[in-house]
CSV table of C-alpha atoms in Angstrom, one decimal:
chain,number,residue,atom,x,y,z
A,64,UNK,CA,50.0,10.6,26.2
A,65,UNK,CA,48.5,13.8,24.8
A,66,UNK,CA,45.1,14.4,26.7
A,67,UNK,CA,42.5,15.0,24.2
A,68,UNK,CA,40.7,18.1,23.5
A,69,UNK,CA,37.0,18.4,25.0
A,70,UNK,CA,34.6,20.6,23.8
A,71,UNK,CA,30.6,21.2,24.4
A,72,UNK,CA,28.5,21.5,21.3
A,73,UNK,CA,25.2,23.4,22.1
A,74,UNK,CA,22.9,23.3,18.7
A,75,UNK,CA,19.3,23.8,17.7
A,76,UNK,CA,17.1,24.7,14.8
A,77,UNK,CA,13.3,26.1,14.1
A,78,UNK,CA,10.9,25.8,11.8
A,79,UNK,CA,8.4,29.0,11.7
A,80,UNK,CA,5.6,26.5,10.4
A,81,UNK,CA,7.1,23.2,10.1
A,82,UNK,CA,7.3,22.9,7.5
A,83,UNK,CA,7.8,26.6,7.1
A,84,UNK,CA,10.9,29.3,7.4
A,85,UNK,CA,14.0,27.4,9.1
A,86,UNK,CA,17.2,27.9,10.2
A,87,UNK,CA,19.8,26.2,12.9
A,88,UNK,CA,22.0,27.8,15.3
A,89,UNK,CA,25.3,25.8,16.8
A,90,UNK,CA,28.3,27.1,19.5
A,91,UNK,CA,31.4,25.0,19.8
A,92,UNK,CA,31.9,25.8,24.0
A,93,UNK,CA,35.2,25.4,25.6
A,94,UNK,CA,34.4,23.6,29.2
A,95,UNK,CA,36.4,24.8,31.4
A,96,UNK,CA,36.3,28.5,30.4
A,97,UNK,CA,32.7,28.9,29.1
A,98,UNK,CA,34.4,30.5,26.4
A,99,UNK,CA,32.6,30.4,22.9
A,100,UNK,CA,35.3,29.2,20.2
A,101,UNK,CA,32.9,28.8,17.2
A,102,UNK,CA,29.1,30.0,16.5
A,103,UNK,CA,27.4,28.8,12.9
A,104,UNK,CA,24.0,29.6,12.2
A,105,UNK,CA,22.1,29.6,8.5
A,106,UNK,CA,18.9,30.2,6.7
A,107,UNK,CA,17.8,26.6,5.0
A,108,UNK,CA,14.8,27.8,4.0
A,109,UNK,CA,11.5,25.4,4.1
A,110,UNK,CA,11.9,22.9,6.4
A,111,UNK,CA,11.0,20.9,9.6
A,112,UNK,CA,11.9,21.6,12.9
A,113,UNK,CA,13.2,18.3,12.9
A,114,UNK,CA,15.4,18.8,9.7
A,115,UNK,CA,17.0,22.3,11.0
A,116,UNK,CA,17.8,20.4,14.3
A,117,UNK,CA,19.9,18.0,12.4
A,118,UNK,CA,21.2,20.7,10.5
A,119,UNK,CA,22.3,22.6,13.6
A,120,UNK,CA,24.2,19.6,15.2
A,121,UNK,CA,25.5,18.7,11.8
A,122,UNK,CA,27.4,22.4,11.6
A,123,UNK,CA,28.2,22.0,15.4
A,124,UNK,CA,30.0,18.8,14.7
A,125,UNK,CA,31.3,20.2,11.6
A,126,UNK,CA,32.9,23.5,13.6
A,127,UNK,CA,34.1,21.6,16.3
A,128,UNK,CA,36.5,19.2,13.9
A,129,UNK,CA,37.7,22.1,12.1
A,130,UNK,CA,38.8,23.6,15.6
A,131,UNK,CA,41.1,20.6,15.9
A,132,UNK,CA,43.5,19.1,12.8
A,133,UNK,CA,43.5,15.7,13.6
A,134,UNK,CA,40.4,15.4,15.1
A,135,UNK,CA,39.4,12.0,13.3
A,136,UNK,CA,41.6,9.7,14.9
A,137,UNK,CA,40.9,8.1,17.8
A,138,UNK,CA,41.4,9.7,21.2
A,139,UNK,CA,41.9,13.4,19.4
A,140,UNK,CA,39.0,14.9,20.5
A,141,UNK,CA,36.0,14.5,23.3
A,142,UNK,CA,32.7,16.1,22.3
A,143,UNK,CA,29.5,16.4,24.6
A,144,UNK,CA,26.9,17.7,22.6
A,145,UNK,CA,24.1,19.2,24.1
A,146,UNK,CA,20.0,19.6,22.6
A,147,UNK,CA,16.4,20.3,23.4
A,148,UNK,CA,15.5,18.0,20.9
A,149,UNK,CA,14.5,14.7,22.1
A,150,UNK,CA,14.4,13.1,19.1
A,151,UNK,CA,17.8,13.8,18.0
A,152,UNK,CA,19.4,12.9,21.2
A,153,UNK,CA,17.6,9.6,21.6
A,154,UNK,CA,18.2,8.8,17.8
A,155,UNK,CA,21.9,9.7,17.3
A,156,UNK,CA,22.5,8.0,20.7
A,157,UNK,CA,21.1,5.1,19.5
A,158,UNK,CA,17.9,4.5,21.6
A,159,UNK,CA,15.7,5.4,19.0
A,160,UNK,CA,15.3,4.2,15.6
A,161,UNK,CA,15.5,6.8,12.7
A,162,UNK,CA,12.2,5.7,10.7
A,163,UNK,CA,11.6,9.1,9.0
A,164,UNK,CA,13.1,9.3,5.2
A,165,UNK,CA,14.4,12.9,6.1
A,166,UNK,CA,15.9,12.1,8.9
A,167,UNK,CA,18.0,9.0,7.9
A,168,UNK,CA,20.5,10.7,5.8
A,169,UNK,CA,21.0,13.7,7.9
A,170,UNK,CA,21.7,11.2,11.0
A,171,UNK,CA,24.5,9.6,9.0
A,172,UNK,CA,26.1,12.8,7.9
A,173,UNK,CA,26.5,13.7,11.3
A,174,UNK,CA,27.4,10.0,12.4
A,175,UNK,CA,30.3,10.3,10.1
A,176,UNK,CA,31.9,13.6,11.2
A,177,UNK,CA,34.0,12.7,13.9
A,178,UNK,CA,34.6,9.1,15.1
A,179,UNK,CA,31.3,7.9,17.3
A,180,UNK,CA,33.9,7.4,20.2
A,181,UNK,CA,34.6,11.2,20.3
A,182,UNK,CA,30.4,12.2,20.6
A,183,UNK,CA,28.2,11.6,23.5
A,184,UNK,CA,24.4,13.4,23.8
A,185,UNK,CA,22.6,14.8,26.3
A,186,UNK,CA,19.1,15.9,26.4
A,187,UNK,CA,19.1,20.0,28.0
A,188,UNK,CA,15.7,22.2,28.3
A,189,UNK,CA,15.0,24.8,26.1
A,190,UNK,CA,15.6,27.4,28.8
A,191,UNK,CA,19.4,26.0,28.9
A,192,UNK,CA,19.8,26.0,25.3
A,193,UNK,CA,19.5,29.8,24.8
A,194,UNK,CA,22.9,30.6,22.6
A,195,UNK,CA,21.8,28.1,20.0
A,196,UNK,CA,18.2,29.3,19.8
A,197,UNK,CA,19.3,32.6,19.5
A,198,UNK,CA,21.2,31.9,16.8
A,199,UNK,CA,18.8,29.8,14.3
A,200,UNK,CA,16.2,32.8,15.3
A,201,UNK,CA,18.8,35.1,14.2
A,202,UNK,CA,19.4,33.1,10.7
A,203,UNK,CA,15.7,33.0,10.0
A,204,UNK,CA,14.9,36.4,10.7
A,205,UNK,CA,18.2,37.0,8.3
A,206,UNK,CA,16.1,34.7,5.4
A,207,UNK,CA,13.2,36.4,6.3
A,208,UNK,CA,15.1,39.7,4.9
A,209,UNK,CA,16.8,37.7,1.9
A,210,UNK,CA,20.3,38.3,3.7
A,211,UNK,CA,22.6,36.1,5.2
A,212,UNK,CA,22.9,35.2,8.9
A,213,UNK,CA,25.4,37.7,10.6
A,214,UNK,CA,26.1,38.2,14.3
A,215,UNK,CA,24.6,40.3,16.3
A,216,UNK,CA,25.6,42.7,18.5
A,217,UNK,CA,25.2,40.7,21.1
A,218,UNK,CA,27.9,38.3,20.3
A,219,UNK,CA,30.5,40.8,18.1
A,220,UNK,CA,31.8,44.1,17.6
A,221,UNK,CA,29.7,45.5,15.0
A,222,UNK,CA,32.4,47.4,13.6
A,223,UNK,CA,34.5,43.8,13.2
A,224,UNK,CA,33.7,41.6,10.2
A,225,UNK,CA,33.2,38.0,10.2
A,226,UNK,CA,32.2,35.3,7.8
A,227,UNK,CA,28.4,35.4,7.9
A,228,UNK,CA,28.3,31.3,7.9
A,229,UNK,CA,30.4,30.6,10.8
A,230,UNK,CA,33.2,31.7,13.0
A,231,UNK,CA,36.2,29.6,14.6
A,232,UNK,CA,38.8,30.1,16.6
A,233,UNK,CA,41.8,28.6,14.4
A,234,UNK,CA,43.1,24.8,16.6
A,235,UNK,CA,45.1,25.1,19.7
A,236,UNK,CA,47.3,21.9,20.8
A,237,UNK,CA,47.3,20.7,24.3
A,238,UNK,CA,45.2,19.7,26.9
A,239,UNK,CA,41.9,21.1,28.2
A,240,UNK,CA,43.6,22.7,31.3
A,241,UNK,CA,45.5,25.2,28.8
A,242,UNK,CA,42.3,26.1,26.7
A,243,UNK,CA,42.5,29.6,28.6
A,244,UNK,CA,45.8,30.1,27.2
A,245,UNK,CA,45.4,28.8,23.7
A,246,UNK,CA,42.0,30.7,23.7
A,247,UNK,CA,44.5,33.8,23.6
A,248,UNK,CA,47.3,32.9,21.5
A,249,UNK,CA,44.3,32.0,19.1
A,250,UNK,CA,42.9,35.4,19.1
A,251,UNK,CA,46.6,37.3,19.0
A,252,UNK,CA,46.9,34.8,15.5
A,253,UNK,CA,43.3,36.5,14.6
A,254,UNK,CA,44.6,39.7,14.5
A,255,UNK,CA,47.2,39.3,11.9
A,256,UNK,CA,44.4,37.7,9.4
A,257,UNK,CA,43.1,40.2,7.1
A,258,UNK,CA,39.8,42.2,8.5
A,259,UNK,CA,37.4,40.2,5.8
A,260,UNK,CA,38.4,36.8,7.2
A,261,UNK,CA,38.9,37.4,11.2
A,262,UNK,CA,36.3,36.4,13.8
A,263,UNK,CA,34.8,39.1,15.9
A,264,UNK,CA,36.1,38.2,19.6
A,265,UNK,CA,33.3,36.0,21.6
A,266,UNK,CA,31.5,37.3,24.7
A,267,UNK,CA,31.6,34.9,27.3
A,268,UNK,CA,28.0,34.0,29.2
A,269,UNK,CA,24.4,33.9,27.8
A,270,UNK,CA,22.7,36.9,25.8
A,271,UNK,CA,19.5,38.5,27.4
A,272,UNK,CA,16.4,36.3,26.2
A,273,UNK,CA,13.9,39.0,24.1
A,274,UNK,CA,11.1,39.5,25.1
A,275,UNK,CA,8.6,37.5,23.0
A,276,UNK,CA,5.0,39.2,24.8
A,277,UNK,CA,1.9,37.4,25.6
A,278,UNK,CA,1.7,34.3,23.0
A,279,UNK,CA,-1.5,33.6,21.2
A,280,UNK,CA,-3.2,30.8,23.0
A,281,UNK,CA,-5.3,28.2,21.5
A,282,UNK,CA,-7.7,26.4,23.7
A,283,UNK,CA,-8.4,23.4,21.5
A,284,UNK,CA,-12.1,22.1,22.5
A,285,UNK,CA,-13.3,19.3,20.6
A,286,UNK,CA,-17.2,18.8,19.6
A,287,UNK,CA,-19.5,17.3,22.4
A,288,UNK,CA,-21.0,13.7,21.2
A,289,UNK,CA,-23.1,12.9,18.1
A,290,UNK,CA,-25.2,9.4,17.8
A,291,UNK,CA,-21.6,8.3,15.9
A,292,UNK,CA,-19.1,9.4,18.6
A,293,UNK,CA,-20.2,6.0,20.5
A,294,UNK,CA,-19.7,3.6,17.9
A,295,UNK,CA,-17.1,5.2,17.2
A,296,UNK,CA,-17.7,5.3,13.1
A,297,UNK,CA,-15.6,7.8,10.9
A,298,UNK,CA,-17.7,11.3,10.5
A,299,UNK,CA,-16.0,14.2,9.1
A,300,UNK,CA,-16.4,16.6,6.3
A,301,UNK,CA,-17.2,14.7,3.5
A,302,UNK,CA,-20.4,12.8,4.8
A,303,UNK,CA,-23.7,13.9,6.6
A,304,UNK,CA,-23.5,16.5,9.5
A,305,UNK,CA,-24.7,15.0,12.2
A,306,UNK,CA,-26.5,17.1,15.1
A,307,UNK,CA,-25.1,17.0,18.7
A,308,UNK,CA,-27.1,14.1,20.6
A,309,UNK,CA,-28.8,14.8,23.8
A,310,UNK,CA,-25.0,13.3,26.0
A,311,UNK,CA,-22.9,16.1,23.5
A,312,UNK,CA,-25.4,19.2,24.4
A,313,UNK,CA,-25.1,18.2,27.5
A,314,UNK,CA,-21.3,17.9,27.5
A,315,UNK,CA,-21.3,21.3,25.6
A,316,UNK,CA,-23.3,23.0,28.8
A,317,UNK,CA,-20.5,21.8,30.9
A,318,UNK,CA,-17.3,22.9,29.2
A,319,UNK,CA,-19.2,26.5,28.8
A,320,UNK,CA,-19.6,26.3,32.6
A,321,UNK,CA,-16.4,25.1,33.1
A,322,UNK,CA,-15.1,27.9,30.6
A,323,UNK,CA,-16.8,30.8,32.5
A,324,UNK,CA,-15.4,30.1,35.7
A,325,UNK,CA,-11.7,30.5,34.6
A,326,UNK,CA,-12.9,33.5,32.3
A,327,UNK,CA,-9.7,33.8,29.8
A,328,UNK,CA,-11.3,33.0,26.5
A,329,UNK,CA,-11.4,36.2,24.7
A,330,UNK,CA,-12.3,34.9,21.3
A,331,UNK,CA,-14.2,31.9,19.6
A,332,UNK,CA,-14.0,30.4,16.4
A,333,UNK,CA,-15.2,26.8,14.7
A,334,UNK,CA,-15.4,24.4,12.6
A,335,UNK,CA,-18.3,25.0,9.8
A,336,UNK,CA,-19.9,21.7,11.1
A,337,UNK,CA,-22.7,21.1,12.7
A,338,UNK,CA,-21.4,19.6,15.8
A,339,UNK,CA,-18.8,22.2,16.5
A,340,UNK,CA,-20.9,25.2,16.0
A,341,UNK,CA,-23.8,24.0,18.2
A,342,UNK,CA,-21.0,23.6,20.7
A,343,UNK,CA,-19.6,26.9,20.2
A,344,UNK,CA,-22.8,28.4,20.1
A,345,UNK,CA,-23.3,27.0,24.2
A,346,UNK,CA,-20.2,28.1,25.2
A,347,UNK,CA,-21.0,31.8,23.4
A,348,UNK,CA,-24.3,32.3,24.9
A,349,UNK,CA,-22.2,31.5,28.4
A,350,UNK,CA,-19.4,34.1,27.8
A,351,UNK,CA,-21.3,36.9,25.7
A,352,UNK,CA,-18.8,36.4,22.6
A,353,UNK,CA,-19.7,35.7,19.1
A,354,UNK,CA,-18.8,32.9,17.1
A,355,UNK,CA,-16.2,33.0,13.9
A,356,UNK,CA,-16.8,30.5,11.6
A,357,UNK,CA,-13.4,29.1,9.8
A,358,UNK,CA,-13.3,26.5,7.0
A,359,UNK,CA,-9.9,25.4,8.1
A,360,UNK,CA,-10.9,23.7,11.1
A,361,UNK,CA,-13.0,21.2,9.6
A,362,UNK,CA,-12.7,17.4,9.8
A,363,UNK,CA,-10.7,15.2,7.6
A,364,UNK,CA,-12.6,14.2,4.8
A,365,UNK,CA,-12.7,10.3,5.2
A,366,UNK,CA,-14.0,9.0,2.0
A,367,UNK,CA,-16.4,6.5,1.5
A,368,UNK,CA,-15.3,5.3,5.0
A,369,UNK,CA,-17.9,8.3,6.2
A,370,UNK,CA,-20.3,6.4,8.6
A,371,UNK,CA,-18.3,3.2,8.8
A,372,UNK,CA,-16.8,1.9,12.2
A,373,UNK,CA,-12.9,0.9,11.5
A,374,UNK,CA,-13.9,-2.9,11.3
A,375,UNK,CA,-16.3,-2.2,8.7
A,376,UNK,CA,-13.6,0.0,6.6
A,377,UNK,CA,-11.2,-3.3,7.0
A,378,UNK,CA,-13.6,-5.6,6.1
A,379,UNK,CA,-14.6,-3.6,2.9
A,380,UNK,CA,-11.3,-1.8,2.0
A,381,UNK,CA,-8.4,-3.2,3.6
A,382,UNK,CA,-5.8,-3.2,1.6
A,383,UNK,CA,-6.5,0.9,1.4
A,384,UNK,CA,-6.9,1.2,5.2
A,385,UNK,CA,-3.1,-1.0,5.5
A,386,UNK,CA,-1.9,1.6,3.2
A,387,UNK,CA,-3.6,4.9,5.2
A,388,UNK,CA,-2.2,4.1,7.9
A,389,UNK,CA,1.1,3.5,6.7
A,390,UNK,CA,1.5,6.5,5.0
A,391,UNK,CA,0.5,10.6,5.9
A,392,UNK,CA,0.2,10.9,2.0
A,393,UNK,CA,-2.7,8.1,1.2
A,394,UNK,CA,-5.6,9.4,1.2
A,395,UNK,CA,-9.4,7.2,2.7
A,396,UNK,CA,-10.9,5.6,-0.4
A,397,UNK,CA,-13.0,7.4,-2.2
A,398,UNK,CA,-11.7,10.5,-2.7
A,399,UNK,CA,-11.0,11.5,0.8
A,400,UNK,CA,-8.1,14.0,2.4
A,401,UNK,CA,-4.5,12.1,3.8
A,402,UNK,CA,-3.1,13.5,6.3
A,403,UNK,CA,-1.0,15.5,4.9
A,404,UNK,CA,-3.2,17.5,3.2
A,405,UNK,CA,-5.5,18.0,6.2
A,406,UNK,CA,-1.6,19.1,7.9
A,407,UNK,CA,-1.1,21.8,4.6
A,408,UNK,CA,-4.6,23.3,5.5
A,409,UNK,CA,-4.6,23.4,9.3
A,410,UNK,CA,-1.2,24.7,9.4
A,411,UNK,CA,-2.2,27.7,6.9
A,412,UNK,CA,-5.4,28.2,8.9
A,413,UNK,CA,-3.1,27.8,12.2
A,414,UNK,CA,-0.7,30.8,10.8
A,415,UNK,CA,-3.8,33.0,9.8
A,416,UNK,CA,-5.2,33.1,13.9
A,417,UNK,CA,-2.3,33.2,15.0
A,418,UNK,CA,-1.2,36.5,13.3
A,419,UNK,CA,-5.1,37.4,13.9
A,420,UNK,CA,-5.4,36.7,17.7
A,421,UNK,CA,-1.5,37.5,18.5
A,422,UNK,CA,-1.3,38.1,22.3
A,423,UNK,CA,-4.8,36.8,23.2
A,424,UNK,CA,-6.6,33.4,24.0
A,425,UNK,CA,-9.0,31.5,21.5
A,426,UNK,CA,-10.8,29.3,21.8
A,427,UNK,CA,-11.3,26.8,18.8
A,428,UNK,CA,-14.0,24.6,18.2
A,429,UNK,CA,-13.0,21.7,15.9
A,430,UNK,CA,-12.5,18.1,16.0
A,431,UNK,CA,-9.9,15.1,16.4
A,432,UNK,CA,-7.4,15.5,13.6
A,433,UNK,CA,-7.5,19.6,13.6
A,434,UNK,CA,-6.7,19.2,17.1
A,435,UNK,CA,-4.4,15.9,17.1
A,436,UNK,CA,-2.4,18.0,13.6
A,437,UNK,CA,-1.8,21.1,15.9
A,438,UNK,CA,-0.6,19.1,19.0
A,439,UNK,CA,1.7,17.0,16.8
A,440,UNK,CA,3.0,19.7,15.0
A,441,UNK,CA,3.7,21.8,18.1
A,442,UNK,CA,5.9,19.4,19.5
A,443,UNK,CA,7.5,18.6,16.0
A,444,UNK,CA,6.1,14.8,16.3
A,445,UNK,CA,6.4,12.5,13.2
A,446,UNK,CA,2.8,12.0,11.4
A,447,UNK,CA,2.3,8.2,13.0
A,448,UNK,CA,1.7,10.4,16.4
A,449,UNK,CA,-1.7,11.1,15.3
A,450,UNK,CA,-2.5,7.2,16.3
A,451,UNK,CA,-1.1,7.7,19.8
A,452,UNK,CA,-3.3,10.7,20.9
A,453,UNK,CA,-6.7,9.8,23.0
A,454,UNK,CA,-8.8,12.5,22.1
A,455,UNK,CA,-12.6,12.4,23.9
A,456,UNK,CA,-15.6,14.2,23.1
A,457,UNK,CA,-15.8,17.5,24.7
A,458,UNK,CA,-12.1,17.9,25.7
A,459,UNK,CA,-9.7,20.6,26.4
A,460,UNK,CA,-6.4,20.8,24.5
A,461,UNK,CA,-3.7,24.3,24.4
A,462,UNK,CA,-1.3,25.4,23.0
A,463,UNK,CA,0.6,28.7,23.3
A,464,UNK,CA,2.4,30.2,20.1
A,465,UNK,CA,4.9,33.1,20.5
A,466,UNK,CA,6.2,35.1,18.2
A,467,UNK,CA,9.3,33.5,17.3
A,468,UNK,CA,7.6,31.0,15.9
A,469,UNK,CA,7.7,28.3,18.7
A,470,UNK,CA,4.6,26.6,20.3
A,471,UNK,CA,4.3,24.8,24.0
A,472,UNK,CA,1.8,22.2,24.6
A,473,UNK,CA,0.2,23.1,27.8
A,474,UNK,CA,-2.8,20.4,27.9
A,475,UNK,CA,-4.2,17.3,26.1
A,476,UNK,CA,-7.3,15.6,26.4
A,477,UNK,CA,-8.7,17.4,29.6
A,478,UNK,CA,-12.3,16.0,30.6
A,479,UNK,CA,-12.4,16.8,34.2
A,480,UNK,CA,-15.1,19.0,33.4
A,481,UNK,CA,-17.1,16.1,32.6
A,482,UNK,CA,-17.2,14.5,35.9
């Protein structure tokens, strides 16, 4: 019985915004030789991060059939693919379900490339990923020129033309244990093609990582108490502005303390509110900065829920509150911002300081869905994460940004200077 032919699919994608620029990156691996048989990588233009992940196991998939003629019947072909994302592991594995209307279609394009038999997942750190990154970096910095993703020199002979949307080694017959010498009878059948259709010849091993520099950091503090924090009633941008209380000015004296002894804020900015800026104002006096004020960091508006506690809003409204919190898009009676729109303008706001404060720490004064928007959006979380966050008065969040585009979580919810 012919063994079947194995290959490992490393893919990712990126979102420089998310939504924002985005592009995937996939490599078709042979397993035995570490040899790469097929690279694919494309601009998609707006997008998640979630989205262009999909995208970059869908053209994995895709490059690793066309590598094999018969690879949808059964015991043709053995694939292990291989992701940073979590969510696409866990949901085309089957241990998560696919809620997201984005996502649903794109999991069952993939599901119906190749027989689900023939795929198996596995979750890999980012660090391990580092061909596929490359390569959806390399087809959004393409968009970002208006061309076409093309490799690099890193991965071809410049002087070598290849199709810009993907390379493949054309199929080789046999089992795994002769992929060394198919690999070569493949590229001796390459170089009778014509020049405009043959694959530049694959370098084996990882490319050098570049060198992304010092990200901009954003420590995200949120505003010491006000008499609502405690009852905990909705107050954001649309109501009164309440003053600290006596509990938040003292909180705010602590995280300046706190602050001062690690010494790496460079920068401060906040929220136009009240709250925020009497906060920012003790931690300035402590580190001899000034404070920035920035519209973009201000709360949610909530509506005509301002003031209310959430059994008040669902004994007055609750057929709007079901609906809130079903839904990004539905905006707090009343007028008030959804979540989605408080995403657009922290996310805009997000890109400005980021370009602004490239390389240096910040710290940002704001509130609970500025802060719980950034963390979500940094680890490419679906909108309903916003309810699983506990976010306290007076605590320390970060996040670094580089500049590719990417962003690590390094804290949430940090109150030990509190105690």
């Amino acid at each position: 019985m012919t063994q079947p032919r194995q290959f490992v699919i490393e893919a990712d994608g990126g979102s420089r915004g998310n939504p924002g620029p985005a592009g995937y990156g996939a490599v078709v691996i042979d397993p035995v030789t570490g040899e790469t048989l097929a690279e694919a990588a494309e601009y998609i233009g707006v997008a998640t991060n979630n989205v262009a992940e999909y995208k970059g196991l869908i053209a994995g998939l895709k490059a690793a059939k066309a590598l094999v003629p018969d690879a949808s019947a059964d015991g043709a072909l053995q694939v292990r693919v291989r992701m940073d994302s979590k969510l696409v592991v866990e949901q085309m594995s089957g241990r998560w379900k696919i809620k997201h209307p984005d996502m649903k279609p794109l999991a069952a394009e993939a599901a119906r490339i190749l027989p689900a038999s023939a795929v198996t997942y596995e979750w890999i750190p980012r660090e391990k990923n580092k061909h596929a990154d490359r390569l959806a970096n390399e087809a959004m910095d393409a968009g970002k020129r208006g061309k076409q993703w093309e490799p690099s020199a890193s991965t071809a002979s410049l002087d070598t033309p290849r199709s810009p949307a993907a390379s493949a080694l054309p199929p080789v017959s046999g089992p795994p244990g002769d992929a060394a010498a198919g690999a070569a009878k493949a590229r001796a059948a390459l170089a009778s093609r014509p020049a405009a259709a043959s694959p530049a010849a694959p370098q084996a091993g990882w490319g050098a990582a570049p060198d992304l520099g010092a990200p901009a950091t954003f420590v995200l503090l949120r505003h010491g108490e006000t008499a609502l924090t405690p009852e905990k009633r909705f107050s954001g941008s649309g109501g009164g502005d309440p003053e600290l209380s006596a509990t938040g000015r003292h909180q705010a004296e602590c995280i300046a303390r706190s602050l001062a002894d690690r010494g790496t804020v460079e920068e401060i900015v906040s929220s136009p509110l009240r709250r925020c800026r009497e906060t920012a104002a003790a931690v300035a006096a402590r580190l001899g900065l000034e404070v920035r004020i920035e519209e973009g960091l201000r709360e949610t508006d909530f509506g005509a829920w301002e003031g209310l506690t959430f059994a008040e809003v669902r004994e007055r409204y609750g057929a709007d509150l079901d609906a809130w919190l079903a839904s990004a898009k539905v905006a707090p009676t009343g007028g008030g911002e959804s979540f989605a729109e408080v995403a657009r303008r922290v996310s805009a706001t997000r890109d400005r300081l980021t370009t602004c404060y490239a390389g240096r720490t910040v710290l940002l004064v704001t509130h609970v869905t500025p802060i719980k928007t950034l963390v979500r959006l940094a680890l490419g979380a679906p909108p309903e994460a916003m309810f699983r966050m506990e976010l306290s008065a007076a605590s320390v969040s970060a996040v670094a940004y580089y500049a590719d585009g990417n962003a690590s979580v390094r804290l949430l919810n940090d109150t030990s200077h509190l105690r």
